[in-house]
PDB file of C-alpha atoms in Angstrom:
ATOM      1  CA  UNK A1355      -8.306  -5.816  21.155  1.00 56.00           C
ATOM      2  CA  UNK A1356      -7.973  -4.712  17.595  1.00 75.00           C
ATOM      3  CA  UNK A1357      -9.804  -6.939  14.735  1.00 85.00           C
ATOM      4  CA  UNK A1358      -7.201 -10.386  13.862  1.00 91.00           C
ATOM      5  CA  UNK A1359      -5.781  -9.623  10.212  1.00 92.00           C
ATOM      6  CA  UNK A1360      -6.654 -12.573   7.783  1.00 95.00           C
ATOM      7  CA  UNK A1361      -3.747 -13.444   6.262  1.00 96.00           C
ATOM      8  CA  UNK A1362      -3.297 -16.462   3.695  1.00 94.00           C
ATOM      9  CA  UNK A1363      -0.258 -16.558   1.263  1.00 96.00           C
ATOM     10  CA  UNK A1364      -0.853 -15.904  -2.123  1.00 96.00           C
ATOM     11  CA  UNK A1365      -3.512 -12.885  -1.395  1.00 97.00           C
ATOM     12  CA  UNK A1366      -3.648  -9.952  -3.504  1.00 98.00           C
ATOM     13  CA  UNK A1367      -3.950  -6.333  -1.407  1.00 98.00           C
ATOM     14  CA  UNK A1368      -4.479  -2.482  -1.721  1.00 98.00           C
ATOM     15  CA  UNK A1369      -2.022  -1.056   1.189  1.00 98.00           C
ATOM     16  CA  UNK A1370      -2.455   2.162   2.402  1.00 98.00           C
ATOM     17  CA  UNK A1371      -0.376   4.402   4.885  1.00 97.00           C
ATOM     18  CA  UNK A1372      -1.123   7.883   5.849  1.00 97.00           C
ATOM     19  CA  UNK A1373       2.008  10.541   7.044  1.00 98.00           C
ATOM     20  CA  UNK A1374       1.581  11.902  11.033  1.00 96.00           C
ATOM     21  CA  UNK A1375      -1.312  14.544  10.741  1.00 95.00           C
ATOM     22  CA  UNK A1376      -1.624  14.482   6.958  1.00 96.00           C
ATOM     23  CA  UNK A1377       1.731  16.508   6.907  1.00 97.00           C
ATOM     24  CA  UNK A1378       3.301  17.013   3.040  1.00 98.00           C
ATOM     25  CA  UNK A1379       6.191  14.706   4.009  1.00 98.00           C
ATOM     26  CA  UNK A1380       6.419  12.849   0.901  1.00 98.00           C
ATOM     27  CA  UNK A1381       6.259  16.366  -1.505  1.00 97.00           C
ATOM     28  CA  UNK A1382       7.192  15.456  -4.800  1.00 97.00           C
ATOM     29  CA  UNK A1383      11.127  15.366  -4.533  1.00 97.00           C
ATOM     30  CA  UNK A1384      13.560  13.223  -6.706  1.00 97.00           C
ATOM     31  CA  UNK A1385      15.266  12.345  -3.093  1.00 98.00           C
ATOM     32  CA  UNK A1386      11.834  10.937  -1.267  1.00 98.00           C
ATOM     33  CA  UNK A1387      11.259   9.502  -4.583  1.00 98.00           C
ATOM     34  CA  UNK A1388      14.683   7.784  -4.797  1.00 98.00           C
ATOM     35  CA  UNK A1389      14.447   6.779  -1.056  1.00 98.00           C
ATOM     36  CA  UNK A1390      11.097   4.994  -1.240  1.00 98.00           C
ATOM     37  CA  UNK A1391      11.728   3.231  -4.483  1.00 98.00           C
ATOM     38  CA  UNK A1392      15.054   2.156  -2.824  1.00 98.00           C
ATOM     39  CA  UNK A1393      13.611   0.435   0.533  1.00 98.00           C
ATOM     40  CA  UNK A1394      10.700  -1.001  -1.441  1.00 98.00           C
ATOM     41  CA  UNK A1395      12.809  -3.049  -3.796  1.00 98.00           C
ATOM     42  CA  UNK A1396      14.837  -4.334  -1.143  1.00 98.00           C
ATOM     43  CA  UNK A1397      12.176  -5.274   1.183  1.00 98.00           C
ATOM     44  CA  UNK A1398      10.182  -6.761  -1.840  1.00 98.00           C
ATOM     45  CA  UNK A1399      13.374  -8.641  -2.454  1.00 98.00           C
ATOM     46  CA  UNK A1400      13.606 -10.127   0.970  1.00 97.00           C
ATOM     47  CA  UNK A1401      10.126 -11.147   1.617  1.00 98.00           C
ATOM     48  CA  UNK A1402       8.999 -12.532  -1.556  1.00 98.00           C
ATOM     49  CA  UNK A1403       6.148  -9.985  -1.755  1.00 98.00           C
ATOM     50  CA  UNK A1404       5.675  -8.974  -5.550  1.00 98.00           C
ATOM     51  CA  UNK A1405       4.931  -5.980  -6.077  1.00 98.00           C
ATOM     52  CA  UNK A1406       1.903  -4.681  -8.890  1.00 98.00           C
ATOM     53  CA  UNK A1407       1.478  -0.711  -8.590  1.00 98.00           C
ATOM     54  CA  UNK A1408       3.221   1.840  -6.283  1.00 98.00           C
ATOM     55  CA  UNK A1409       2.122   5.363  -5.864  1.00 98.00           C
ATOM     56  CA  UNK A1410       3.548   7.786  -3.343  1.00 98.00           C
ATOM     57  CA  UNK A1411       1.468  10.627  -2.592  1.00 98.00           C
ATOM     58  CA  UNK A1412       2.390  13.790  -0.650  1.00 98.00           C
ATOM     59  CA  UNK A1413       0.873  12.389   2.155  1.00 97.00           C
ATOM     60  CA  UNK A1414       0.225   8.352   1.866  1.00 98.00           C
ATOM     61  CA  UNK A1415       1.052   5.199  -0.120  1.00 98.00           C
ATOM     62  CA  UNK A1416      -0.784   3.163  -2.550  1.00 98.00           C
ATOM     63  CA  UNK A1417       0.807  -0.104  -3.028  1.00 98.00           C
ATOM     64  CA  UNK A1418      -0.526  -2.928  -4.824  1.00 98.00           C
ATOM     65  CA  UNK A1419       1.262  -6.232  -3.925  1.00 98.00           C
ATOM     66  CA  UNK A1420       0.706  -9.835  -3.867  1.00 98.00           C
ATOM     67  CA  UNK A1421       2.311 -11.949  -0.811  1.00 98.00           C
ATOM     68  CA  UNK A1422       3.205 -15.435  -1.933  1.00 97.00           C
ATOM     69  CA  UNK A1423       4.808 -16.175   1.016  1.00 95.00           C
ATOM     70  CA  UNK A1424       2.208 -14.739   3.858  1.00 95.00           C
ATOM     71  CA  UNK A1425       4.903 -12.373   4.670  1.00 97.00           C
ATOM     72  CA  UNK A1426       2.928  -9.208   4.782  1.00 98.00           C
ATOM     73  CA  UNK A1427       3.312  -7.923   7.764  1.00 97.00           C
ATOM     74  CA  UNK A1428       7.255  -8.422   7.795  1.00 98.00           C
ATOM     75  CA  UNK A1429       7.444  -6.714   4.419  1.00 98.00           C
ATOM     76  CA  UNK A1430       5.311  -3.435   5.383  1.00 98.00           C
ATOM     77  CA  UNK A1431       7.288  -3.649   8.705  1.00 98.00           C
ATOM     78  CA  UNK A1432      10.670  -3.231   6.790  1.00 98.00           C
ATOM     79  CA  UNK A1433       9.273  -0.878   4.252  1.00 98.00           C
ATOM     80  CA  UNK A1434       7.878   2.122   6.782  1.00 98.00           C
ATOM     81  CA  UNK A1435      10.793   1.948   8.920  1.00 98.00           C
ATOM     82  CA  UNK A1436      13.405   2.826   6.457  1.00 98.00           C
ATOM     83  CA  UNK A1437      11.019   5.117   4.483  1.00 98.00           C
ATOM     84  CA  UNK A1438      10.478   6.659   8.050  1.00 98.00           C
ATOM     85  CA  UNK A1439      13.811   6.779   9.093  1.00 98.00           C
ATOM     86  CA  UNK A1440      15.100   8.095   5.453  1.00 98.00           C
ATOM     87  CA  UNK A1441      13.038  10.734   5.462  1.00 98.00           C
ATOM     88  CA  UNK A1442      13.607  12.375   9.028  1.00 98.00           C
ATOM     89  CA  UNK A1443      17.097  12.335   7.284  1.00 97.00           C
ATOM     90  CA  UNK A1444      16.052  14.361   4.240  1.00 98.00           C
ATOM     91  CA  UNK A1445      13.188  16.503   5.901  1.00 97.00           C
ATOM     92  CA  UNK A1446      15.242  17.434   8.925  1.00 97.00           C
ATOM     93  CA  UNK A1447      11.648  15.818  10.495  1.00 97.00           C
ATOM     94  CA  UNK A1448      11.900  15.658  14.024  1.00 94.00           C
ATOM     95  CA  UNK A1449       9.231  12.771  15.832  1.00 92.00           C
ATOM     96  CA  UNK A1450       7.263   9.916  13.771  1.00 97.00           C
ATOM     97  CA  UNK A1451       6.218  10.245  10.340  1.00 98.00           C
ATOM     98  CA  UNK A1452       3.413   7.800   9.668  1.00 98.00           C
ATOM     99  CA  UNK A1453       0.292   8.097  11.153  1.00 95.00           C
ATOM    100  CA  UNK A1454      -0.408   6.225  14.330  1.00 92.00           C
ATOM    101  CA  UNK A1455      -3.086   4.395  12.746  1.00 91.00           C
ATOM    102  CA  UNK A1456      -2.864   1.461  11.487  1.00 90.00           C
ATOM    103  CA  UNK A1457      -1.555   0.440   7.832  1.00 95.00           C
ATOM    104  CA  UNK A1458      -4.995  -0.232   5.550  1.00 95.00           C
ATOM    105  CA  UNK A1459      -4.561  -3.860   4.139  1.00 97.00           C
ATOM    106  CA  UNK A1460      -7.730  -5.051   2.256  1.00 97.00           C
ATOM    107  CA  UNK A1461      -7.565  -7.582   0.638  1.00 98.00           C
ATOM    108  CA  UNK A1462      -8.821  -8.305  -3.471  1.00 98.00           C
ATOM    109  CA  UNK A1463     -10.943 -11.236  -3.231  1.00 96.00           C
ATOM    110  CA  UNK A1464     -11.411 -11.125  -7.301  1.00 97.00           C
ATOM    111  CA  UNK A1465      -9.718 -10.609 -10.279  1.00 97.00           C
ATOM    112  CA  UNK A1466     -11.767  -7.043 -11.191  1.00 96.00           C
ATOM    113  CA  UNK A1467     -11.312  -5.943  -7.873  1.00 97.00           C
ATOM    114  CA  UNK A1468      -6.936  -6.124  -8.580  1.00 98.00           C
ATOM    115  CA  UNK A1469      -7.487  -4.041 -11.593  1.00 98.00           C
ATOM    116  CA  UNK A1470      -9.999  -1.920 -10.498  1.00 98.00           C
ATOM    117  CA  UNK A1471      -7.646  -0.784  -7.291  1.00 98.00           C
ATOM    118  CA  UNK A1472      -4.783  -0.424  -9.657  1.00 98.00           C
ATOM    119  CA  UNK A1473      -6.515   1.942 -11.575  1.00 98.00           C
ATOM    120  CA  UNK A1474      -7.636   3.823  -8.272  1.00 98.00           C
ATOM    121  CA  UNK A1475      -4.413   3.590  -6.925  1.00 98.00           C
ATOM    122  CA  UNK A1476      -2.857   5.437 -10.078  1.00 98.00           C
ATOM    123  CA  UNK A1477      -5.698   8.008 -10.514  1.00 98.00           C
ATOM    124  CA  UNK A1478      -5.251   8.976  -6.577  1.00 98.00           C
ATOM    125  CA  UNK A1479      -3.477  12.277  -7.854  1.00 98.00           C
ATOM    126  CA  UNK A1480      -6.499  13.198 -10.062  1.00 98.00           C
ATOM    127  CA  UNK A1481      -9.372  12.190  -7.862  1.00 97.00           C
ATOM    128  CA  UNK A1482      -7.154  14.821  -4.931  1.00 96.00           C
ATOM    129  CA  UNK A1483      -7.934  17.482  -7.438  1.00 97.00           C
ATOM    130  CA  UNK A1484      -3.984  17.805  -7.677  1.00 97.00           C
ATOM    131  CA  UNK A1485      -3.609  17.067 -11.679  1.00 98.00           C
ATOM    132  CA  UNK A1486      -5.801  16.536 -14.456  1.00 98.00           C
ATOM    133  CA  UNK A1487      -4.176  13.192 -15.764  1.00 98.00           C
ATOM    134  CA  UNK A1488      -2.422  11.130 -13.465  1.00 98.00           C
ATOM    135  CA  UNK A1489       0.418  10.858 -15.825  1.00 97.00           C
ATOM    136  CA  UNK A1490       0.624  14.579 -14.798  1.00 98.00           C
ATOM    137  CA  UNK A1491       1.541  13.232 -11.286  1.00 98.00           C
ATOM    138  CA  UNK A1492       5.276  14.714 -10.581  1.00 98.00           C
ATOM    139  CA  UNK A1493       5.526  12.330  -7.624  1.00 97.00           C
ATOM    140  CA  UNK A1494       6.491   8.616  -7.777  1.00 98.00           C
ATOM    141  CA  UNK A1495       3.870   6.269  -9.845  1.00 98.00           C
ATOM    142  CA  UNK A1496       2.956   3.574 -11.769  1.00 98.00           C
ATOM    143  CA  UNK A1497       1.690   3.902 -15.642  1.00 98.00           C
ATOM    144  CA  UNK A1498      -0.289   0.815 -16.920  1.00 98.00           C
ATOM    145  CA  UNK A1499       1.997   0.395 -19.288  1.00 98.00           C
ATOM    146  CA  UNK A1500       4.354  -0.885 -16.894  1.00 98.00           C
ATOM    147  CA  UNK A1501       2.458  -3.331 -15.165  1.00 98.00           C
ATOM    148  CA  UNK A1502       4.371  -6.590 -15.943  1.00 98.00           C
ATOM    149  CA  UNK A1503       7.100  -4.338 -18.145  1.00 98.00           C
ATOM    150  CA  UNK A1504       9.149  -2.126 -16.208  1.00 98.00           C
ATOM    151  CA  UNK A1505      11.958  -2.834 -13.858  1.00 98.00           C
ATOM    152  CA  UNK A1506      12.684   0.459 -11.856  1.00 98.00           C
ATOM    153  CA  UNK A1507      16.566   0.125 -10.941  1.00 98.00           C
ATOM    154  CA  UNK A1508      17.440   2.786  -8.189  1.00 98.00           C
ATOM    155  CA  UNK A1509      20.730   3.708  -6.998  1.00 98.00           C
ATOM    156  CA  UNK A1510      21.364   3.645  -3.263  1.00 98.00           C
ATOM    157  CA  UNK A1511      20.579   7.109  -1.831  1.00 97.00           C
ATOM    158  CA  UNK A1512      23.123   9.367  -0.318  1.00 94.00           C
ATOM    159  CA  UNK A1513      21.221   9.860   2.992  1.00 93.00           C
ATOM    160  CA  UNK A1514      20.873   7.444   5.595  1.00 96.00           C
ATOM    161  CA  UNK A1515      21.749   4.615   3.859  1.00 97.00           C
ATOM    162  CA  UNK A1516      25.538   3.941   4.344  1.00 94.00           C
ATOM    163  CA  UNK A1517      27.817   3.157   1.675  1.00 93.00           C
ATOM    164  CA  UNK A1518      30.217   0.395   3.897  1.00 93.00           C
ATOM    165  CA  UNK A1519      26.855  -1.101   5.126  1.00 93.00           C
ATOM    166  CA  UNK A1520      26.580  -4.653   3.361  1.00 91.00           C
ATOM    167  CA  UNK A1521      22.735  -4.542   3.850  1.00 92.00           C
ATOM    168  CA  UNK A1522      22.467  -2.004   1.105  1.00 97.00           C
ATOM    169  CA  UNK A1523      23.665  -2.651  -2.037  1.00 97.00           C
ATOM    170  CA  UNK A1524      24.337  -0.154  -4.440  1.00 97.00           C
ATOM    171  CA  UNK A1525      21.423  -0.645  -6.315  1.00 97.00           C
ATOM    172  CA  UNK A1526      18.321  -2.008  -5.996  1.00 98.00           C
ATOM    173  CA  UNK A1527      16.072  -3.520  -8.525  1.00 98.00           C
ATOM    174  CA  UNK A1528      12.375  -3.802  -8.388  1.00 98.00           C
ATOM    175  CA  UNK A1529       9.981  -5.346 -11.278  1.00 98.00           C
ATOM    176  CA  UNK A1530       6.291  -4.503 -11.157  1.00 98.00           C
ATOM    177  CA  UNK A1531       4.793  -8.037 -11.707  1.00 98.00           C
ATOM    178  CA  UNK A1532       1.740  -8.967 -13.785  1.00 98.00           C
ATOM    179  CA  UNK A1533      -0.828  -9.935 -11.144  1.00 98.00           C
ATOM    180  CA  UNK A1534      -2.659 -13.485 -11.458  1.00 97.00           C
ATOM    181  CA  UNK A1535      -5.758 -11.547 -12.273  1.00 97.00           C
ATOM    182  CA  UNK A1536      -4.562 -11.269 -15.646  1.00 97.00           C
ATOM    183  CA  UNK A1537      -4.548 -15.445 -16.343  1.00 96.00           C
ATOM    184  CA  UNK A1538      -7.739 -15.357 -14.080  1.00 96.00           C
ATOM    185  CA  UNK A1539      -9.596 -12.493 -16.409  1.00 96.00           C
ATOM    186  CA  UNK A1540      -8.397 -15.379 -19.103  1.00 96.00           C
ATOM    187  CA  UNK A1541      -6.223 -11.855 -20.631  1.00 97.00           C
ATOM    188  CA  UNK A1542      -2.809 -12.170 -21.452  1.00 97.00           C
ATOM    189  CA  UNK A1543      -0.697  -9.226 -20.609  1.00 97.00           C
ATOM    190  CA  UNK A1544      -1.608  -6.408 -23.229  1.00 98.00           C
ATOM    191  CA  UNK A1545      -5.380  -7.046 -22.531  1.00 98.00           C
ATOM    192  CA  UNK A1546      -4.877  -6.438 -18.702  1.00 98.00           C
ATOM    193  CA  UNK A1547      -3.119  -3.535 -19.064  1.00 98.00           C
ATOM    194  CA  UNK A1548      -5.584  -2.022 -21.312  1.00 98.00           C
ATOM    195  CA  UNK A1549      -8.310  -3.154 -18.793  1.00 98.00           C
ATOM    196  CA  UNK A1550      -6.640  -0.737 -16.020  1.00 98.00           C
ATOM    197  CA  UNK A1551      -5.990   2.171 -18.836  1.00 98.00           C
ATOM    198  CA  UNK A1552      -9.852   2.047 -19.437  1.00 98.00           C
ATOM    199  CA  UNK A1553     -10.393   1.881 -15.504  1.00 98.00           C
ATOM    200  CA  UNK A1554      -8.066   4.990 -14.999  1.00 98.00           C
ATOM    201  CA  UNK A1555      -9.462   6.897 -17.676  1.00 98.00           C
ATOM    202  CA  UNK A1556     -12.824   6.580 -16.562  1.00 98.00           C
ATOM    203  CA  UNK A1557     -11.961   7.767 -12.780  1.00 98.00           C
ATOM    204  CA  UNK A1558     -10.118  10.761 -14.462  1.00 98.00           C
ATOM    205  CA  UNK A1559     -12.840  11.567 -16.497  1.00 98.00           C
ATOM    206  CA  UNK A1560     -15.510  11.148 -13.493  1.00 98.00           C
ATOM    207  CA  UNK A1561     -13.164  13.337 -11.030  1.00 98.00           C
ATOM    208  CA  UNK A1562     -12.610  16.561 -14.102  1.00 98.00           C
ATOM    209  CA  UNK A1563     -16.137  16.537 -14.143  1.00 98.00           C
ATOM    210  CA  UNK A1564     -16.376  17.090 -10.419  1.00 97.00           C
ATOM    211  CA  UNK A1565     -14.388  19.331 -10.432  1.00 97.00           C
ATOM    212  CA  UNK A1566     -16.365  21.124 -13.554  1.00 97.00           C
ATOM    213  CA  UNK A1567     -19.269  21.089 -11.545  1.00 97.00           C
ATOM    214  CA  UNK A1568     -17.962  22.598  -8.646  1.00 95.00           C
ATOM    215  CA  UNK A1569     -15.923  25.325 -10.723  1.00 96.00           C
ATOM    216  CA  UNK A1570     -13.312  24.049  -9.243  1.00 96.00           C
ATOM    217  CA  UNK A1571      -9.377  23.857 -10.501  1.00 96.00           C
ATOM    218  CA  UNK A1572      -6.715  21.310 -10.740  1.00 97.00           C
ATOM    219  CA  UNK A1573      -3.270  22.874  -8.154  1.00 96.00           C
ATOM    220  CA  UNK A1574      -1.056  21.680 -11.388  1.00 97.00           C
ATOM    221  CA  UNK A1575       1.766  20.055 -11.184  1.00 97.00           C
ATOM    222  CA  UNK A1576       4.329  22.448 -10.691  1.00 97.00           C
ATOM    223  CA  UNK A1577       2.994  23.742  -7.976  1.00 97.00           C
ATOM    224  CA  UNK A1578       2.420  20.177  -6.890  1.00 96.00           C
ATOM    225  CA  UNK A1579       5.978  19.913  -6.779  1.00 94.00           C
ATOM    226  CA  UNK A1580       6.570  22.739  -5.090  1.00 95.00           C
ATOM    227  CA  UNK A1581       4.335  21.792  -1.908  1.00 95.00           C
ATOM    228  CA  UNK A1582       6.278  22.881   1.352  1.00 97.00           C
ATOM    229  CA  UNK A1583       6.744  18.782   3.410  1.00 97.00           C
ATOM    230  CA  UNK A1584       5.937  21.029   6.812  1.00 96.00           C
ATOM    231  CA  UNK A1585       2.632  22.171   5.197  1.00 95.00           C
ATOM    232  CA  UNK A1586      -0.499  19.938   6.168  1.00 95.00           C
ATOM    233  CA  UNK A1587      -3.528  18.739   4.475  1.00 90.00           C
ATOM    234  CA  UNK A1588      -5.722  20.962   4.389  1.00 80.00           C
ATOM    235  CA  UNK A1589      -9.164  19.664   2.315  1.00 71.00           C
ATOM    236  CA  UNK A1590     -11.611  18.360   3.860  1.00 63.00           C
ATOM    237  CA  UNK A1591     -11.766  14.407   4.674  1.00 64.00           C
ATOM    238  CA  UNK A1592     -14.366  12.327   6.170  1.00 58.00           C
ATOM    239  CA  UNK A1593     -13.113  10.206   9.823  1.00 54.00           C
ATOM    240  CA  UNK A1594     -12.761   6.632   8.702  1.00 54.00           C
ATOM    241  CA  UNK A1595     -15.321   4.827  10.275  1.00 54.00           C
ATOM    242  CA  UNK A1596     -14.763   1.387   9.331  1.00 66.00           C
ATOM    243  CA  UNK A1597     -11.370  -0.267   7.771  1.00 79.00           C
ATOM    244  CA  UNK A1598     -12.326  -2.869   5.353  1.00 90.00           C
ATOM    245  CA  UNK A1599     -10.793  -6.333   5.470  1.00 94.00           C
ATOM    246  CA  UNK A1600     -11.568  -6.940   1.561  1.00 95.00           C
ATOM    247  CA  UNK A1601     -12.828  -5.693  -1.619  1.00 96.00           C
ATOM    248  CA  UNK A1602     -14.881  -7.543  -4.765  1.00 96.00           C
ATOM    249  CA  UNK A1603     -15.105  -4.890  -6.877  1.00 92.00           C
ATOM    250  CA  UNK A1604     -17.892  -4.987  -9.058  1.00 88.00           C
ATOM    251  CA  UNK A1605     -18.705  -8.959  -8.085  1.00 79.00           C
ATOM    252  CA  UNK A1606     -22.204  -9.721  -7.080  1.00 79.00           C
ATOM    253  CA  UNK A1607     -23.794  -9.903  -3.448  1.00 88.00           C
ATOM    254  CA  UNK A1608     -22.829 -13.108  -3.764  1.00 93.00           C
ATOM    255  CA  UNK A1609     -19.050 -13.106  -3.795  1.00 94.00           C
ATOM    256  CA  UNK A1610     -19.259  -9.984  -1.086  1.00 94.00           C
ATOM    257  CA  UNK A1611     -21.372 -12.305   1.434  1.00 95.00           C
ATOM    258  CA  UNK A1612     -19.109 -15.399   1.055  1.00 96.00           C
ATOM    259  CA  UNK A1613     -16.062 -13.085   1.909  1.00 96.00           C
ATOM    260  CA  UNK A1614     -17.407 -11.300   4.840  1.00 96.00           C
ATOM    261  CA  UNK A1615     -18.792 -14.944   6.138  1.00 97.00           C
ATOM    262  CA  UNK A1616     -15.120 -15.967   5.734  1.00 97.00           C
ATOM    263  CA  UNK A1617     -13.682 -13.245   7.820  1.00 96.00           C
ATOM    264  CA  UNK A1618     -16.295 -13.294  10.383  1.00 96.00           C
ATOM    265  CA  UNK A1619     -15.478 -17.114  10.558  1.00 97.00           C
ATOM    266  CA  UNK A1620     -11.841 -16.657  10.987  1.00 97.00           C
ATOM    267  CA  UNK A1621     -12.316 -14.147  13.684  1.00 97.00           C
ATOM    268  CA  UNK A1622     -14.722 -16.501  15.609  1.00 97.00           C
ATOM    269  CA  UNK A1623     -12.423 -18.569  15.706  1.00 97.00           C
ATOM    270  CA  UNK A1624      -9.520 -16.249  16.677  1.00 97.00           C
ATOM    271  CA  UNK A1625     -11.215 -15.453  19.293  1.00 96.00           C
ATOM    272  CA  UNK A1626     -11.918 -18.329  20.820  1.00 97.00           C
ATOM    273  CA  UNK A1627      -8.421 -19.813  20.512  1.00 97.00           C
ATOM    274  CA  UNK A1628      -7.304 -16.181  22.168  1.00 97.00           C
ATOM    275  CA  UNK A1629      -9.520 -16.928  24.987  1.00 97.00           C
ATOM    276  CA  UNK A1630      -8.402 -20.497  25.821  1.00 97.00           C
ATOM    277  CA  UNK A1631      -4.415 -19.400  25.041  1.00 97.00           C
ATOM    278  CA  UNK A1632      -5.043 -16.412  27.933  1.00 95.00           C
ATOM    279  CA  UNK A1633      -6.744 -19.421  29.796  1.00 96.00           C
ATOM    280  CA  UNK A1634      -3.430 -21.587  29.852  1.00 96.00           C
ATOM    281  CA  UNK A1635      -3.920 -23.401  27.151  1.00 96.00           C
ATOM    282  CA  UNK A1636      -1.293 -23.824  24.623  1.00 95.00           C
ATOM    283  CA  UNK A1637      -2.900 -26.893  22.393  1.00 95.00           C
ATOM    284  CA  UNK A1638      -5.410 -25.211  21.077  1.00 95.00           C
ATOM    285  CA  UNK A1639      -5.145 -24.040  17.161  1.00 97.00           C
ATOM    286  CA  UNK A1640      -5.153 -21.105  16.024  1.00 98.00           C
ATOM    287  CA  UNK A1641      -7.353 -20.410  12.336  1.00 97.00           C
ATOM    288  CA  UNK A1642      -5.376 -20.614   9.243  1.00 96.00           C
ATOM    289  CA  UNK A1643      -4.140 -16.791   8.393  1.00 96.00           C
ATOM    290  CA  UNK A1644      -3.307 -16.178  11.882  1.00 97.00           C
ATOM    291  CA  UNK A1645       0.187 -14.571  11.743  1.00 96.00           C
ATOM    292  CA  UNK A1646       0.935 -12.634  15.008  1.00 94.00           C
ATOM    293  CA  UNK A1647       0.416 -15.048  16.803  1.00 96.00           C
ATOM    294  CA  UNK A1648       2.085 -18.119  15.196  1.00 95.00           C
ATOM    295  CA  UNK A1649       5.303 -15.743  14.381  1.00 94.00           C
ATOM    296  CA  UNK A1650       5.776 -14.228  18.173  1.00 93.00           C
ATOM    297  CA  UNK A1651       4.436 -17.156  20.153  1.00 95.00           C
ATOM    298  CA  UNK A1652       4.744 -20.211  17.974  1.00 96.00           C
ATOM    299  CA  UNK A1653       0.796 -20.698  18.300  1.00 97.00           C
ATOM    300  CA  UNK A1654       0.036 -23.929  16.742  1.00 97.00           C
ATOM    301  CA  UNK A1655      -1.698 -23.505  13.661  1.00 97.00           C
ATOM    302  CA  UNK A1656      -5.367 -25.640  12.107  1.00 95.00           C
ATOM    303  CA  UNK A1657      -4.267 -27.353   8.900  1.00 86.00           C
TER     304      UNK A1657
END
């Protein structure tokens, strides 16, 4: 059995997604752009889940969201099938397009960590030795100027969404919200945004000089945009060990042990309500954050 997800409403996360196999699926192309900007305002919409920072690259997601409700797991659920579905439309992509792992959720327990995986998020492009700025990026992504600004407004794309299909409007509008780090940094908006500028330029400046000391060279971003989708991944990347529940940032030991005791206590728990449900028993609570099992089985739930 797979680790129990922790999931309380009103957490901040980092999501990440990988495509099957590391293929190029998601190439810089104003139609994937148009598609995933599309699906993720609508299923943002209809879950509640705000969303902070979004960068697509050629082969994963970043996302940045906040889930108010504790509607996660509905909201990536929504999101990967129509991406998925959209772009076997556009790619002429026979078979699945995500990877059969599962989605990264980890959660921010503090307000540094939000901005700090903002910033990483956004300089993802740079740090991949792809461009030298990650304004640079030709792909879709978020500038920190937007954070709390912009409103991206994208019509309904041609493919795969129908036009006499009430469930898709004709366009969909999606604000990138000011997280509650900002109020909890005490910052008000133009303070937090310059907080992730500083974080992103330090990550670009640490990742050119990498790539200075390995005489190394940035692809560029036309030739970014000009990746084949049926091309994979080619550099090298480590086999992820472990998938982290949470992040602190730059908190002390403190703050780190406190979380980690707080997901080891919730799957204790888990588990032992798992064992006594498989036992027969049906009165015995669940932890709070349990989701799977409270949505497909009506598990009672601890207060």
């Amino acid at each position: 059995m797979t680790q129990p997800r922790l999931l309380e409403p009103g957490a901040v996360y980092l999501v990440t997604r990988r495509t099957l196999r590391r293929y190029h699926l998601f190439a810089p192309d104003p139609r994937i752009e148009r598609i995933f900007r599309y699906v993720l305002a609508i299923a943002a919409q209809r879950t509640g889940v705000r969303v902070h920072a979004a960068v697509l690259m050629s082969t994963h997601e970043h996302l940045v969201v906040s889930d108010p409700a504790g509607r996660l797991p509905v909201f990536l659920h929504y999101l990967h099938r129509h991406v998925a579905l959209a772009t076997k439309v556009v790619r002429r992509w026979e078979g699945a397009v995500w990877d059969h792992e599962p989605t990264s959720v980890v959660e921010l327990r503090t307000p540094s960590a939000v901005a700090e995986k903002i910033a990483y998020a956004i300089a993802n492009p740079v740090a991949a030795r792809l461009v030298p700025r990650a304004k640079d990026w030709p792909g879709l992504t978020t500038r920190p100027r937007e954070i709390g600004t912009a409103t991206w407004r994208t019509p309904r794309p041609s493919e795969y969404f129908a036009a006499d299909d009430d469930k898709w409007p004709p366009h969909a509008e999606l604000r990138l919200e000011m997280p509650r780090a900002a109020r909890e940094l005490r910052m008000d908006a133009d303070e937090f945004r310059t907080l992730v500028a500083h974080e992103l330029a330090s990550l670009e400046s640490a990742a050119r000089a990498n790539v200075r000391a390995q005489q190394g060279t940035f692809l560029g971003a036309d030739r970014c945009a000009r990746i084949s989708p049926f091309r994979r991944a080619r550099s090298w990347e480590p086999v992820r060990a472990t998938n982290p529940s949470f992040a602190v940032g730059r908190a002390g030991d403190d703050v780190r042990r406190e979380s980690a005791a707080r997901v080891r206590a919730f799957r204790t728990a888990y588990r032992h309500a798992f064992e006594a449900w498989h036992r027969g028993r049906r009165d015995v609570p669940f932890p709070a954050g349990t989701w799977l099992m409270r949505e497909q089985h009506a598990a009672p739930i601890a207060a």
